[in-house]
Amino acid sequence: MDAPTGLIAGRYRLLSRLAEGGTGQVRRAHDEVLRVDVAVKAVRLPDGTPRAVRDELAKARLAEQ
């Protein structure tokens, strides 16, 4: 999820889409901290994924920031 700054985890600026498949999408991004381009994968969770699993994944993402 994009933050108001347009950065993910406070450092990755999404650029172009590189690939898309059944489990998610891979995007080219720029790491504003290291000043290099990287690949970022956004994983899609199935609609039936238990809320507890989604919540734990969200907490893990927040902990990275």
Short mmCIF file of N, CA and C in Angstrom, two decimals:
data_model
loop_
_atom_site.label_atom_id
_atom_site.label_comp_id
_atom_site.label_asym_id
_atom_site.label_seq_id
_atom_site.Cartn_x
_atom_site.Cartn_y
_atom_site.Cartn_z
N MET A 1 0.85 -1.18 0.00
CA MET A 1 0.00 0.00 0.00
C MET A 1 0.88 1.23 0.00
N ASP A 2 0.55 2.18 -0.83
CA ASP A 2 1.32 3.41 -0.91
C ASP A 2 1.01 4.32 0.26
N ALA A 3 2.04 4.87 0.83
CA ALA A 3 1.89 5.85 1.90
C ALA A 3 1.62 7.22 1.26
N PRO A 4 1.21 8.21 2.06
CA PRO A 4 0.96 9.54 1.50
C PRO A 4 2.17 10.12 0.76
N THR A 5 3.37 9.68 1.12
CA THR A 5 4.58 10.18 0.47
C THR A 5 4.79 9.52 -0.89
N GLY A 6 4.02 8.50 -1.21
CA GLY A 6 4.21 7.77 -2.45
C GLY A 6 5.26 6.69 -2.32
N LEU A 7 5.73 6.46 -1.11
CA LEU A 7 6.75 5.44 -0.87
C LEU A 7 6.15 4.24 -0.14
N ILE A 8 6.68 3.08 -0.43
CA ILE A 8 6.32 1.87 0.30
C ILE A 8 7.42 1.63 1.33
N ALA A 9 7.02 1.35 2.55
CA ALA A 9 7.95 1.12 3.66
C ALA A 9 8.92 2.30 3.82
N GLY A 10 8.47 3.47 3.43
CA GLY A 10 9.28 4.66 3.62
C GLY A 10 10.49 4.78 2.73
N ARG A 11 10.61 3.88 1.72
CA ARG A 11 11.82 3.94 0.90
C ARG A 11 11.67 3.53 -0.55
N TYR A 12 10.67 2.74 -0.91
CA TYR A 12 10.54 2.22 -2.27
C TYR A 12 9.50 3.00 -3.07
N ARG A 13 9.93 3.63 -4.14
CA ARG A 13 9.01 4.36 -5.03
C ARG A 13 8.72 3.45 -6.22
N LEU A 14 7.44 3.07 -6.39
CA LEU A 14 7.07 2.17 -7.47
C LEU A 14 7.20 2.87 -8.82
N LEU A 15 7.73 2.12 -9.78
CA LEU A 15 7.90 2.65 -11.13
C LEU A 15 7.05 1.82 -12.09
N SER A 16 7.65 1.01 -12.91
CA SER A 16 6.91 0.26 -13.93
C SER A 16 6.60 -1.17 -13.49
N ARG A 17 5.60 -1.76 -14.14
CA ARG A 17 5.26 -3.15 -13.89
C ARG A 17 6.19 -4.02 -14.72
N LEU A 18 6.81 -5.03 -14.08
CA LEU A 18 7.71 -5.94 -14.77
C LEU A 18 7.01 -7.22 -15.18
N ALA A 19 6.17 -7.74 -14.28
CA ALA A 19 5.49 -9.01 -14.55
C ALA A 19 4.28 -9.14 -13.64
N GLU A 20 3.37 -10.03 -14.06
CA GLU A 20 2.19 -10.30 -13.25
C GLU A 20 1.84 -11.77 -13.42
N GLY A 21 1.48 -12.40 -12.32
CA GLY A 21 1.12 -13.81 -12.37
C GLY A 21 0.01 -14.11 -11.39
N GLY A 22 -0.20 -15.38 -11.16
CA GLY A 22 -1.28 -15.82 -10.30
C GLY A 22 -1.14 -15.40 -8.84
N THR A 23 0.09 -15.24 -8.37
CA THR A 23 0.28 -14.91 -6.96
C THR A 23 0.53 -13.44 -6.71
N GLY A 24 0.71 -12.66 -7.75
CA GLY A 24 0.95 -11.24 -7.51
C GLY A 24 1.55 -10.53 -8.69
N GLN A 25 2.16 -9.40 -8.39
CA GLN A 25 2.71 -8.52 -9.41
C GLN A 25 4.11 -8.12 -8.99
N VAL A 26 5.03 -8.06 -9.96
CA VAL A 26 6.39 -7.60 -9.69
C VAL A 26 6.55 -6.24 -10.36
N ARG A 27 7.01 -5.28 -9.58
CA ARG A 27 7.17 -3.92 -10.08
C ARG A 27 8.63 -3.49 -9.94
N ARG A 28 9.08 -2.70 -10.89
CA ARG A 28 10.36 -2.04 -10.75
C ARG A 28 10.13 -0.89 -9.79
N ALA A 29 11.05 -0.71 -8.87
CA ALA A 29 10.93 0.36 -7.88
C ALA A 29 12.31 0.97 -7.66
N HIS A 30 12.31 2.15 -7.10
CA HIS A 30 13.58 2.80 -6.77
C HIS A 30 13.69 2.87 -5.25
N ASP A 31 14.80 2.34 -4.73
CA ASP A 31 15.08 2.40 -3.30
C ASP A 31 15.70 3.76 -3.03
N GLU A 32 14.93 4.62 -2.37
CA GLU A 32 15.37 5.99 -2.11
C GLU A 32 16.51 6.06 -1.10
N VAL A 33 16.67 5.02 -0.29
CA VAL A 33 17.75 5.00 0.71
C VAL A 33 19.07 4.61 0.06
N LEU A 34 19.06 3.48 -0.69
CA LEU A 34 20.29 3.00 -1.33
C LEU A 34 20.53 3.62 -2.70
N ARG A 35 19.50 4.30 -3.22
CA ARG A 35 19.57 4.96 -4.52
C ARG A 35 19.88 3.98 -5.65
N VAL A 36 19.16 2.85 -5.62
CA VAL A 36 19.27 1.84 -6.68
C VAL A 36 17.88 1.38 -7.07
N ASP A 37 17.74 0.84 -8.27
CA ASP A 37 16.48 0.25 -8.69
C ASP A 37 16.42 -1.19 -8.20
N VAL A 38 15.25 -1.61 -7.77
CA VAL A 38 15.04 -2.96 -7.23
C VAL A 38 13.73 -3.50 -7.79
N ALA A 39 13.48 -4.78 -7.55
CA ALA A 39 12.20 -5.39 -7.89
C ALA A 39 11.41 -5.59 -6.60
N VAL A 40 10.13 -5.26 -6.63
CA VAL A 40 9.25 -5.41 -5.47
C VAL A 40 8.07 -6.28 -5.89
N LYS A 41 7.80 -7.32 -5.10
CA LYS A 41 6.67 -8.19 -5.42
C LYS A 41 5.52 -7.91 -4.45
N ALA A 42 4.35 -7.65 -5.01
CA ALA A 42 3.13 -7.49 -4.23
C ALA A 42 2.38 -8.82 -4.35
N VAL A 43 2.21 -9.50 -3.25
CA VAL A 43 1.57 -10.82 -3.24
C VAL A 43 0.07 -10.67 -3.05
N ARG A 44 -0.69 -11.36 -3.89
CA ARG A 44 -2.16 -11.38 -3.76
C ARG A 44 -2.55 -12.54 -2.86
N LEU A 45 -3.38 -12.25 -1.89
CA LEU A 45 -3.89 -13.30 -1.03
C LEU A 45 -5.25 -13.75 -1.55
N PRO A 46 -5.51 -15.05 -1.50
CA PRO A 46 -6.84 -15.52 -1.93
C PRO A 46 -7.93 -14.89 -1.08
N ASP A 47 -9.11 -14.71 -1.67
CA ASP A 47 -10.23 -14.11 -0.95
C ASP A 47 -10.57 -14.86 0.32
N GLY A 48 -10.32 -16.15 0.35
CA GLY A 48 -10.66 -16.96 1.52
C GLY A 48 -9.60 -16.97 2.60
N THR A 49 -8.56 -16.14 2.46
CA THR A 49 -7.50 -16.12 3.47
C THR A 49 -8.07 -15.63 4.80
N PRO A 50 -7.82 -16.38 5.88
CA PRO A 50 -8.35 -15.95 7.19
C PRO A 50 -7.87 -14.55 7.57
N ARG A 51 -8.74 -13.80 8.19
CA ARG A 51 -8.41 -12.43 8.59
C ARG A 51 -7.16 -12.38 9.47
N ALA A 52 -6.99 -13.37 10.34
CA ALA A 52 -5.82 -13.38 11.23
C ALA A 52 -4.53 -13.41 10.42
N VAL A 53 -4.51 -14.15 9.32
CA VAL A 53 -3.31 -14.22 8.49
C VAL A 53 -3.07 -12.86 7.83
N ARG A 54 -4.12 -12.25 7.30
CA ARG A 54 -3.98 -10.93 6.68
C ARG A 54 -3.50 -9.90 7.69
N ASP A 55 -4.03 -9.96 8.91
CA ASP A 55 -3.63 -9.02 9.96
C ASP A 55 -2.16 -9.19 10.32
N GLU A 56 -1.70 -10.44 10.42
CA GLU A 56 -0.29 -10.68 10.76
C GLU A 56 0.63 -10.19 9.65
N LEU A 57 0.23 -10.38 8.40
CA LEU A 57 1.03 -9.87 7.29
C LEU A 57 1.11 -8.35 7.32
N ALA A 58 -0.01 -7.72 7.64
CA ALA A 58 -0.04 -6.25 7.72
C ALA A 58 0.88 -5.78 8.85
N LYS A 59 0.87 -6.46 10.00
CA LYS A 59 1.76 -6.09 11.11
C LYS A 59 3.22 -6.24 10.72
N ALA A 60 3.53 -7.30 9.99
CA ALA A 60 4.92 -7.52 9.57
C ALA A 60 5.38 -6.40 8.64
N ARG A 61 4.49 -5.95 7.76
CA ARG A 61 4.85 -4.84 6.87
C ARG A 61 5.10 -3.57 7.67
N LEU A 62 4.27 -3.31 8.66
CA LEU A 62 4.44 -2.12 9.48
C LEU A 62 5.74 -2.19 10.28
N ALA A 63 6.09 -3.37 10.74
CA ALA A 63 7.32 -3.54 11.53
C ALA A 63 8.56 -3.23 10.71
N GLU A 64 8.47 -3.42 9.38
CA GLU A 64 9.59 -3.14 8.50
C GLU A 64 9.86 -1.64 8.39
N GLN A 65 8.84 -0.84 8.63
CA GLN A 65 8.98 0.61 8.48
C GLN A 65 9.66 1.15 9.65
#
